[in-house]
PDB file of C-alpha atoms in Angstrom:
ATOM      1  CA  UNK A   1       9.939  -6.009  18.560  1.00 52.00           C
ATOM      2  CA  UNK A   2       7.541  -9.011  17.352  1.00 61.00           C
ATOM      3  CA  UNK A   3       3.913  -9.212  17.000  1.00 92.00           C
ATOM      4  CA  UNK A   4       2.169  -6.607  16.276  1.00 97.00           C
ATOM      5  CA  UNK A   5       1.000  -4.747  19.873  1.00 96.00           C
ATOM      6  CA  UNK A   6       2.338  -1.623  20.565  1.00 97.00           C
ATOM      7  CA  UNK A   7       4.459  -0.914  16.856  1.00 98.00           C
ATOM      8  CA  UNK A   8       4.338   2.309  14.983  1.00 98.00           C
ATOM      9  CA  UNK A   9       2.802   1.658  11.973  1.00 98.00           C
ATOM     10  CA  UNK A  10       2.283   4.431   9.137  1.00 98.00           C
ATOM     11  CA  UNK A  11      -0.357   3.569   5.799  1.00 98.00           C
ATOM     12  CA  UNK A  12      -0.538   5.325   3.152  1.00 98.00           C
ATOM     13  CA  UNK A  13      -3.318   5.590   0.893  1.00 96.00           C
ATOM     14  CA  UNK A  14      -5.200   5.155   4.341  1.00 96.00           C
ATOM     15  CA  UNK A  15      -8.676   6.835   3.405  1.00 94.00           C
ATOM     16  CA  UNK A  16     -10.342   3.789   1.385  1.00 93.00           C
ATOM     17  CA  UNK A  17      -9.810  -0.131   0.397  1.00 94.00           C
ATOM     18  CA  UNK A  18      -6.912  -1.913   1.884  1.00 96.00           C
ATOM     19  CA  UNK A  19      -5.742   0.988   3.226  1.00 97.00           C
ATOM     20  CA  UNK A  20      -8.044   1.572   5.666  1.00 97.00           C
ATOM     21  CA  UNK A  21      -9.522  -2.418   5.929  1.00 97.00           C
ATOM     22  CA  UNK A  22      -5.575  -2.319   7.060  1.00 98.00           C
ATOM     23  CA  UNK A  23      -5.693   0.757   9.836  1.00 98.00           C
ATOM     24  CA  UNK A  24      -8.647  -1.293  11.299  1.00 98.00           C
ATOM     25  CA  UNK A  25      -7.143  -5.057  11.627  1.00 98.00           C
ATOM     26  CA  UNK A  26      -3.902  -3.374  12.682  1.00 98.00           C
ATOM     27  CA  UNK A  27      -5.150  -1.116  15.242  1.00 98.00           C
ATOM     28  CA  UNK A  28      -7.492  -3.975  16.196  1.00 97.00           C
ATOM     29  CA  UNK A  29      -4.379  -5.825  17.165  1.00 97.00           C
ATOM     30  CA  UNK A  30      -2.807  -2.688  19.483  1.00 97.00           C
ATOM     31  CA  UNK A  31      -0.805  -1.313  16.807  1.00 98.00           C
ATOM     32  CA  UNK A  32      -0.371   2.824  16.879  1.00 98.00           C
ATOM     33  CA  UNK A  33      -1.375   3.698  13.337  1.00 98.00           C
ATOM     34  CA  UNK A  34      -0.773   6.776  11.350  1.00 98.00           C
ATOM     35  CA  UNK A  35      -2.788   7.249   8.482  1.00 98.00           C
ATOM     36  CA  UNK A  36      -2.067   9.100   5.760  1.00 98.00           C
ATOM     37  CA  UNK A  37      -4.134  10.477   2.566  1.00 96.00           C
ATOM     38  CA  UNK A  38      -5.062  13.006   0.239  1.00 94.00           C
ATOM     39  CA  UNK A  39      -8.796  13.263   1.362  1.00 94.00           C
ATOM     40  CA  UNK A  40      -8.554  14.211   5.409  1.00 94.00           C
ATOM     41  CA  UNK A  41     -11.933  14.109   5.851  1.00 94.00           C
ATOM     42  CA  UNK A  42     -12.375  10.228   5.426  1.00 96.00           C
ATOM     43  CA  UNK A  43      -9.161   9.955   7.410  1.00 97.00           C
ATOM     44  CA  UNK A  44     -10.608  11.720  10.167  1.00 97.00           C
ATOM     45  CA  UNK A  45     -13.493   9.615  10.035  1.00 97.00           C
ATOM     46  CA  UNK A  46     -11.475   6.654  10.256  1.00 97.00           C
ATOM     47  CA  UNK A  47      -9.456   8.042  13.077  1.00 98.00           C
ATOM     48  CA  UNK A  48     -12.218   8.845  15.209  1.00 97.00           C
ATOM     49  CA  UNK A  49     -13.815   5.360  14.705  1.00 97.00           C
ATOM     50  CA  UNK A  50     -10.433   3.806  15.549  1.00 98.00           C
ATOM     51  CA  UNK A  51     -10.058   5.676  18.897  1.00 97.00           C
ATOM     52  CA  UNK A  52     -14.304   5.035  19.711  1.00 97.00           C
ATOM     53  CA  UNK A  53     -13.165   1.045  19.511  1.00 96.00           C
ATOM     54  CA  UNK A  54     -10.018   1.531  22.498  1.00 96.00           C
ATOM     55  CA  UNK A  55      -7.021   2.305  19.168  1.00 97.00           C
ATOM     56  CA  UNK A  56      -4.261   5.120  18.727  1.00 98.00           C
ATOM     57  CA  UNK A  57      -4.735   6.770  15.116  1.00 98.00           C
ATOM     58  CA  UNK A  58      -2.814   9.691  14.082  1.00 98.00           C
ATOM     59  CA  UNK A  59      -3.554  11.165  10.694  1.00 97.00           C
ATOM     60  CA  UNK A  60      -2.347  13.815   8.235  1.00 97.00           C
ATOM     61  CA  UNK A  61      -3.007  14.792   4.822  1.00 97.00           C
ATOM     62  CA  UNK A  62      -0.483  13.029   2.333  1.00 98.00           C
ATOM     63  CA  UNK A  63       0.690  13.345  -0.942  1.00 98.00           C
ATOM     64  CA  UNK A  64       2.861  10.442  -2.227  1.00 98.00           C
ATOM     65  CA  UNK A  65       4.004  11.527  -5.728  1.00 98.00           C
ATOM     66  CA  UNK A  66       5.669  14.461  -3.569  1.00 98.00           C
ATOM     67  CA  UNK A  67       8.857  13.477  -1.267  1.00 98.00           C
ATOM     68  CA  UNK A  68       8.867  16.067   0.974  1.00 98.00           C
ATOM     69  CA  UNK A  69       5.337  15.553   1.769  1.00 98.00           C
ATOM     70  CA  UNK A  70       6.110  11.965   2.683  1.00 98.00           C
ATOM     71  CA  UNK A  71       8.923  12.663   4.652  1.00 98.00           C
ATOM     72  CA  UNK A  72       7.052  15.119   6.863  1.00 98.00           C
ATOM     73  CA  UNK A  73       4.458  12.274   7.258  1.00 98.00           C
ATOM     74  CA  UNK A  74       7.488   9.672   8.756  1.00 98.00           C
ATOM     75  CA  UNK A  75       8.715  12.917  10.744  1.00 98.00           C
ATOM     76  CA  UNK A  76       5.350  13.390  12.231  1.00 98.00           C
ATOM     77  CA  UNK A  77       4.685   9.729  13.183  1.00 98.00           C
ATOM     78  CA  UNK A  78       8.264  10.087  14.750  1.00 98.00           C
ATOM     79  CA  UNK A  79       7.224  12.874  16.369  1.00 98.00           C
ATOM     80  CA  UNK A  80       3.801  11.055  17.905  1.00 97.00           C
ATOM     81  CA  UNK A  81       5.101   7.795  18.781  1.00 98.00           C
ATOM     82  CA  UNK A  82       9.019   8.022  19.362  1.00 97.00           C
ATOM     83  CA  UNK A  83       9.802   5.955  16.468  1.00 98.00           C
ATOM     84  CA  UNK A  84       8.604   4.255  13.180  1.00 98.00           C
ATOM     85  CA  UNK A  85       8.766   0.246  13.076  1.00 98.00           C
ATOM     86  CA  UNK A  86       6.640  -0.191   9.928  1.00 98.00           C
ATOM     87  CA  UNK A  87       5.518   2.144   6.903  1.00 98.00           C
ATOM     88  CA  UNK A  88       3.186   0.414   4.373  1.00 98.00           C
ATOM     89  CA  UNK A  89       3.329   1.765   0.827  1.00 98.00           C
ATOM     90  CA  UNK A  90      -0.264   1.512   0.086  1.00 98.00           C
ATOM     91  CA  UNK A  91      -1.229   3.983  -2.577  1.00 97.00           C
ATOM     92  CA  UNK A  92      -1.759   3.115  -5.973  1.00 96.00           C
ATOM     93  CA  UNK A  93      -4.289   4.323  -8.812  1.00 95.00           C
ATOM     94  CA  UNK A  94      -5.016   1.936 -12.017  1.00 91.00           C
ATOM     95  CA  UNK A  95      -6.290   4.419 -14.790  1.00 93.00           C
ATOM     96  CA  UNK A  96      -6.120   1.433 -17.702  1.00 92.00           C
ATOM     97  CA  UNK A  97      -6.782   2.063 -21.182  1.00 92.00           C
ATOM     98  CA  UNK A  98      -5.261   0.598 -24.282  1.00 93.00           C
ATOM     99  CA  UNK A  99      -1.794   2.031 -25.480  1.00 96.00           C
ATOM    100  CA  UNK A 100      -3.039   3.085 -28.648  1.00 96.00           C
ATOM    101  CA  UNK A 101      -5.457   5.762 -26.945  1.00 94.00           C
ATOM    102  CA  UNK A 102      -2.393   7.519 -25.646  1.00 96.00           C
ATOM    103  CA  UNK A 103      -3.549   8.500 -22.328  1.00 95.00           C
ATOM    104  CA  UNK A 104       0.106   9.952 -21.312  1.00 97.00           C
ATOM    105  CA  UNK A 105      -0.943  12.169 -18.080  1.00 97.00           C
ATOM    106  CA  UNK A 106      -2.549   8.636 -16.827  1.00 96.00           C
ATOM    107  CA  UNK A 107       0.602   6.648 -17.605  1.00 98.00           C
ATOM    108  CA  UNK A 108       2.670   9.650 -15.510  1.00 98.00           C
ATOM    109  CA  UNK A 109      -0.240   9.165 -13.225  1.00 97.00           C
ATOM    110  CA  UNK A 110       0.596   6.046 -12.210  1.00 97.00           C
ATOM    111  CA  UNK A 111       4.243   5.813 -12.501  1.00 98.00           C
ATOM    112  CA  UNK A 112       4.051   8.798  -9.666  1.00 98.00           C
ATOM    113  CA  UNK A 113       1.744   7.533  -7.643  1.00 98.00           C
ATOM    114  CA  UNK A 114       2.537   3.119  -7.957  1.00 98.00           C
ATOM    115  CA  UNK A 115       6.287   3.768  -8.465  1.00 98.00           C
ATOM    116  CA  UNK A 116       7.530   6.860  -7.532  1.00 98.00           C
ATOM    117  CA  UNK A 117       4.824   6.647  -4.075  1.00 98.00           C
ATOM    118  CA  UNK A 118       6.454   3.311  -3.303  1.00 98.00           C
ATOM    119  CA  UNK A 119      10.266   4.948  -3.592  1.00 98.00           C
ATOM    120  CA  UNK A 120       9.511   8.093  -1.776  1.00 98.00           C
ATOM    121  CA  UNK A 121       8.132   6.192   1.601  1.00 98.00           C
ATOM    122  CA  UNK A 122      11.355   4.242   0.998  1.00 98.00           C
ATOM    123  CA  UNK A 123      13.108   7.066   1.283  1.00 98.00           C
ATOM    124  CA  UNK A 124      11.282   8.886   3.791  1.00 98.00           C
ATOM    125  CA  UNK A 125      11.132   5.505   6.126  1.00 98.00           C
ATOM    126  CA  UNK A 126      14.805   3.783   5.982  1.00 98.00           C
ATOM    127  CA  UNK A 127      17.004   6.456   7.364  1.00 98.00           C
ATOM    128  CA  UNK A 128      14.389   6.472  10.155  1.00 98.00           C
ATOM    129  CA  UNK A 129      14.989   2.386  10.530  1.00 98.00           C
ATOM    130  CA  UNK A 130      18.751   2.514  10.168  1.00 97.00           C
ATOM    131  CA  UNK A 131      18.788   4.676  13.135  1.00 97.00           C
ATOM    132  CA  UNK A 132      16.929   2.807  14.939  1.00 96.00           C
ATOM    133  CA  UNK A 133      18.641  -0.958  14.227  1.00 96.00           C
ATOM    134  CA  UNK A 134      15.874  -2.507  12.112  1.00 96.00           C
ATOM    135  CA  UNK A 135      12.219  -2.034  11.191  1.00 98.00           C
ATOM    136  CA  UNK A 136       9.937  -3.338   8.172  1.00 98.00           C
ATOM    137  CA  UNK A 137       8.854  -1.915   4.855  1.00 98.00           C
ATOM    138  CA  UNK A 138       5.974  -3.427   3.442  1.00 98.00           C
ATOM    139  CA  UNK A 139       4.971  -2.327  -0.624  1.00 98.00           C
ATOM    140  CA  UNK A 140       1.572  -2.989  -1.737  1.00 98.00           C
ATOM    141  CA  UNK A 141       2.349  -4.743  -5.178  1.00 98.00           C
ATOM    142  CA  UNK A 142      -0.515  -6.479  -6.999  1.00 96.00           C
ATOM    143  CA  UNK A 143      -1.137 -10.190  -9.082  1.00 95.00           C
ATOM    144  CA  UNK A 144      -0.695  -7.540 -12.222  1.00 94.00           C
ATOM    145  CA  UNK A 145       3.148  -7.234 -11.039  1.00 96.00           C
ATOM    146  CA  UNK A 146       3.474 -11.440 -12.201  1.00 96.00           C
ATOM    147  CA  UNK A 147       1.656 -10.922 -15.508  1.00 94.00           C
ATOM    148  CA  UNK A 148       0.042  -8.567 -17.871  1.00 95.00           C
ATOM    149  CA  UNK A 149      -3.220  -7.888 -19.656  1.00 91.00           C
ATOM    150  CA  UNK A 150      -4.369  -6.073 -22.357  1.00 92.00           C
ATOM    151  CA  UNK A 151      -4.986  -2.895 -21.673  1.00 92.00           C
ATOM    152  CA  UNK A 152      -3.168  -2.889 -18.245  1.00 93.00           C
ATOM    153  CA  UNK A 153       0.348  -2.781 -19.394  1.00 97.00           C
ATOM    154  CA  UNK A 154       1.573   0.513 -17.269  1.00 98.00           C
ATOM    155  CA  UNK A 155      -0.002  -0.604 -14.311  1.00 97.00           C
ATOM    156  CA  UNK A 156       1.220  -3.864 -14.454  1.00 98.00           C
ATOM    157  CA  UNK A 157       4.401  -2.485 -15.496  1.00 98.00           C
ATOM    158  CA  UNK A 158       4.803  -0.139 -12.033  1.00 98.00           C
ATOM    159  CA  UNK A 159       3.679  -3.082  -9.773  1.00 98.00           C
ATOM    160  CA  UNK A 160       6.430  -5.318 -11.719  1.00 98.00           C
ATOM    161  CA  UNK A 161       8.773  -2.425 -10.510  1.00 98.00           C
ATOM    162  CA  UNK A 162       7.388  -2.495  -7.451  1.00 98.00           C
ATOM    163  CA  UNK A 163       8.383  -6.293  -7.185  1.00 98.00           C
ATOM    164  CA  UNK A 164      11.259  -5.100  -8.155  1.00 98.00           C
ATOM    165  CA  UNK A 165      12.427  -1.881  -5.934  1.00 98.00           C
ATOM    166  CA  UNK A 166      11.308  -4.528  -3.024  1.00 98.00           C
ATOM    167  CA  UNK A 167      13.644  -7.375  -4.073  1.00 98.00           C
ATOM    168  CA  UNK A 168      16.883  -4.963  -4.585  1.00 98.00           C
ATOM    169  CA  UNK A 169      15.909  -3.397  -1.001  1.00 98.00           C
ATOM    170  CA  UNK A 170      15.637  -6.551   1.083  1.00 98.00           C
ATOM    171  CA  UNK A 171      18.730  -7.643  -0.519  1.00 98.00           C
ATOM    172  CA  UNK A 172      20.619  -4.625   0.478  1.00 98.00           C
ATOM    173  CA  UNK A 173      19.799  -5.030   4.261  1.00 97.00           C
ATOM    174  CA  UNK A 174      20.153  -7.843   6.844  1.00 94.00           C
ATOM    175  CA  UNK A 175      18.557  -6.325   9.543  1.00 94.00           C
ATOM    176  CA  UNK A 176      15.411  -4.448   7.381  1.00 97.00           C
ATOM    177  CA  UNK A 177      12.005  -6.585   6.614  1.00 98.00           C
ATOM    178  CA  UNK A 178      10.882  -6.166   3.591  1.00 98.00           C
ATOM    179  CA  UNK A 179       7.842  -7.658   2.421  1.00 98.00           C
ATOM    180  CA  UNK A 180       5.285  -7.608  -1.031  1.00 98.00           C
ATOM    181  CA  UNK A 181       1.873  -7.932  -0.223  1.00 98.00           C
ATOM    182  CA  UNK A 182       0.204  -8.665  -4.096  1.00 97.00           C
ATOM    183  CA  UNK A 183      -3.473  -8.765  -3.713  1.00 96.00           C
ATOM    184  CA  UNK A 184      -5.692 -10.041  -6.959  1.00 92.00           C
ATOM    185  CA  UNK A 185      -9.073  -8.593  -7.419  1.00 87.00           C
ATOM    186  CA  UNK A 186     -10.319  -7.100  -4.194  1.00 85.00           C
ATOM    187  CA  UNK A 187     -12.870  -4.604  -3.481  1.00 80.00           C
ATOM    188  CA  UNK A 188     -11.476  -1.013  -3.466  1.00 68.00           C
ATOM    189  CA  UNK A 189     -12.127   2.291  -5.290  1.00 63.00           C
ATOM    190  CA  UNK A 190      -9.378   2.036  -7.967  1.00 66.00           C
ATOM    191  CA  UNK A 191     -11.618   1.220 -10.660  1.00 64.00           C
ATOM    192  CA  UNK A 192     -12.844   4.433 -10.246  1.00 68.00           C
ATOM    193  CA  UNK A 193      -9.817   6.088 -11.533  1.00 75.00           C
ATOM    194  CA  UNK A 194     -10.404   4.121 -14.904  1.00 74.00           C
ATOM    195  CA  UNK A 195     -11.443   7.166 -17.648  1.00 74.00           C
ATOM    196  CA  UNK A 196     -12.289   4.537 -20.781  1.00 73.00           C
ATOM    197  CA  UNK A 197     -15.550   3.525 -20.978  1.00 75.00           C
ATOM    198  CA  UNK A 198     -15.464   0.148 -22.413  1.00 74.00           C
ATOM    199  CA  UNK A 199     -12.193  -0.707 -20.154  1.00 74.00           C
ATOM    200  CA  UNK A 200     -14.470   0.200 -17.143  1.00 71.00           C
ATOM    201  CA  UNK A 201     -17.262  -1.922 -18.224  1.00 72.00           C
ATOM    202  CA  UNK A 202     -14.783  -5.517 -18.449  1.00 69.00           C
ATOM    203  CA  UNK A 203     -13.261  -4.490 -15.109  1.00 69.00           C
ATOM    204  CA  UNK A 204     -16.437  -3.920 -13.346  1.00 70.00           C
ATOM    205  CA  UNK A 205     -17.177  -7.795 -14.929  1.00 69.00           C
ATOM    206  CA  UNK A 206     -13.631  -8.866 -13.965  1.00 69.00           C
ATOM    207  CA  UNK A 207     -14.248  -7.708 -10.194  1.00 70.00           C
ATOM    208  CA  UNK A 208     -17.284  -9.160  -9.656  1.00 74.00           C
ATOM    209  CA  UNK A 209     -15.400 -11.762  -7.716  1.00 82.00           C
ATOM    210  CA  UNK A 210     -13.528  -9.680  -5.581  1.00 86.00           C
ATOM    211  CA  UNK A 211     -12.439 -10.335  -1.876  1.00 92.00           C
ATOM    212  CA  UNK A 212     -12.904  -8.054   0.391  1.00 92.00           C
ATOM    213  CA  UNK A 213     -10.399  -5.327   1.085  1.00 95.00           C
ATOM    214  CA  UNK A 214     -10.047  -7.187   4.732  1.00 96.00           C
ATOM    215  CA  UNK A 215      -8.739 -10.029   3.376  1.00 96.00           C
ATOM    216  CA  UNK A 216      -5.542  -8.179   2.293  1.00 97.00           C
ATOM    217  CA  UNK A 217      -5.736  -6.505   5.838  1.00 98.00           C
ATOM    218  CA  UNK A 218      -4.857 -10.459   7.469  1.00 98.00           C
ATOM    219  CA  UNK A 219      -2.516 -10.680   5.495  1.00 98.00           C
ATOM    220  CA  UNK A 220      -0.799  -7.712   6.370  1.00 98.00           C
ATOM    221  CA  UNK A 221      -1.142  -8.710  10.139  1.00 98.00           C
ATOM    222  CA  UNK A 222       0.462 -11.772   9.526  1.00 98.00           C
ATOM    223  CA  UNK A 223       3.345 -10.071   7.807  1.00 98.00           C
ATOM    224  CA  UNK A 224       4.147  -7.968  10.808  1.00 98.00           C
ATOM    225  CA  UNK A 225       3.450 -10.192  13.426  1.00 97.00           C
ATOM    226  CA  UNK A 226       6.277 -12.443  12.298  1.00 97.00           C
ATOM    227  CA  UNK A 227       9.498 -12.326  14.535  1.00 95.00           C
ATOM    228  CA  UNK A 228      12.049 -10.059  13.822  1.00 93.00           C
ATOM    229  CA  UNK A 229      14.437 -12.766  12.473  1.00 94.00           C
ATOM    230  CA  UNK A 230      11.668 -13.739   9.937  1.00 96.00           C
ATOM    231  CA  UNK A 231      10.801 -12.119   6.764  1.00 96.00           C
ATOM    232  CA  UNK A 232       7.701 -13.226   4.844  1.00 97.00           C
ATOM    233  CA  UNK A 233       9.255 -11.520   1.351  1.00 97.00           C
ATOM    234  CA  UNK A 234       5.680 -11.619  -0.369  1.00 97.00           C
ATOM    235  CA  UNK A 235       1.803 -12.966  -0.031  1.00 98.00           C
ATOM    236  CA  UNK A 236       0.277 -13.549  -2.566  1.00 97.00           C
ATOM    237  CA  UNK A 237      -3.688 -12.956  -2.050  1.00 96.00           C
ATOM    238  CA  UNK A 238      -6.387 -13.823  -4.685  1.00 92.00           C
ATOM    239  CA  UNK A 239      -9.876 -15.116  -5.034  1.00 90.00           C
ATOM    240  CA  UNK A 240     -10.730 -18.223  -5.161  1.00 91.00           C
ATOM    241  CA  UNK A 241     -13.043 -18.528  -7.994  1.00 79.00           C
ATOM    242  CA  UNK A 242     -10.343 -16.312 -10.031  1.00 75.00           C
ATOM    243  CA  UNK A 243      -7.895 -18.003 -12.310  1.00 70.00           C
ATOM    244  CA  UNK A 244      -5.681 -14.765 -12.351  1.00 66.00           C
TER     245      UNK A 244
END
């Protein structure tokens, strides 16, 4: 199936940023979209403005760092729509803080959420495609998975793994479309998850050229809308006025 009209398309991390700039373009563009978060009531909200504009939402409360809980959100987008043709692996959190300060349940944070979130809709979302002859996985990566700062070296570290995980995937199948979509600084809530003051302070500098989260929603779009027989394997989106 090409273009984007008419696909099955679960998000996680669906409630804020990309992940719901995302629910918009591609429901905009007659995709069915299934949303799925942690905080319902945004996702409700989002539903409900979907369907007022002519779109099909679903949504259910989602947990990524568990695997059951993402495999009962691919069962129940299965259930809705008859199939699945694309899951996007949206979630992420980006707690930075020097390694010195030894922030461990943030570094777990994030390797559950970035990594293991990533694996578990991977898991939860391929049987599903096998089944059904094909489909695409896209992973939300990030600019931090091609470099690292100070400061940022877990979270760079799971989007590197992310890069990663994506690679060994597409490799494995010839009829699965895999794609990285690795956005630079874009307007979102993540920097909200950041607990150390002075690291909160240079990011809220760093981001004051941010795109917004709609930009990474295009280029989403364009991922899917590609023909089956073509797989855009990553997009890289950044500002222009950043040299990062």
């Amino acid at each position: 199936m090409s273009g984007i009209e008419g696909k099955v398309i679960a998000i996680t991390g669906a409630s804020s940023g990309i992940g719901e700039a995302a629910a918009r373009e591609l429901a905009r563009r007659g995709a069915r979209v299934v949303l799925g978060a942690r905080r319902t009531d945004r996702l409700e909200q989002l539903v409900a403005g979907i369907e007022a504009e002519g779109g099909t939402a679903r949504q259910r409360a989602l947990d990524v760092t568990r695997l059951d809980d993402v495999q009962a959100f691919v069962e129940f987008a299965t259930a809705e729509f008859g199939r699945l043709d694309v899951i996007v692996n949206n979630a992420g959190v980006m707690p930075l803080s020097p390694l010195a300060a030894l922030k461990i349940d943030e570094w777990n944070q994030m390797i559950d959420v970035n990594i293991r979130g990533v694996l578990h809709g991977i898991a939860a979302a391929l049987p599903v495609m096998q089944v059904q002859g094909g489909g695409q996985i896209i992973n939300i990566a990030s600019t931090a998975g091609h470099r690292v700062w100070p400061s940022a070296s877990v979270y760079c570290a799971t989007k590197h793994a992310v890069l990663a995980i994506s690679e060994g995937l597409r490799q494995e199948h010839d009829n699965l479309r895999v794609t990285v979509v690795s956005p630079g600084v874009t307007t979102s809530e993540l920097a909200e998850t950041i607990s150390d003051p002075g690291i909160k302070t240079w990011i809220e500098d760093f981001r004051q050229v941010a795109i917004p989260a709609e930009a990474i929603a295009r280029a989403i779009a364009y991922a899917v809308e590609q023909p089956d027989d073509v797989d855009v394997s990553e997009i890289i989106v950044r500002p222009a006025a950043s040299p990062n």
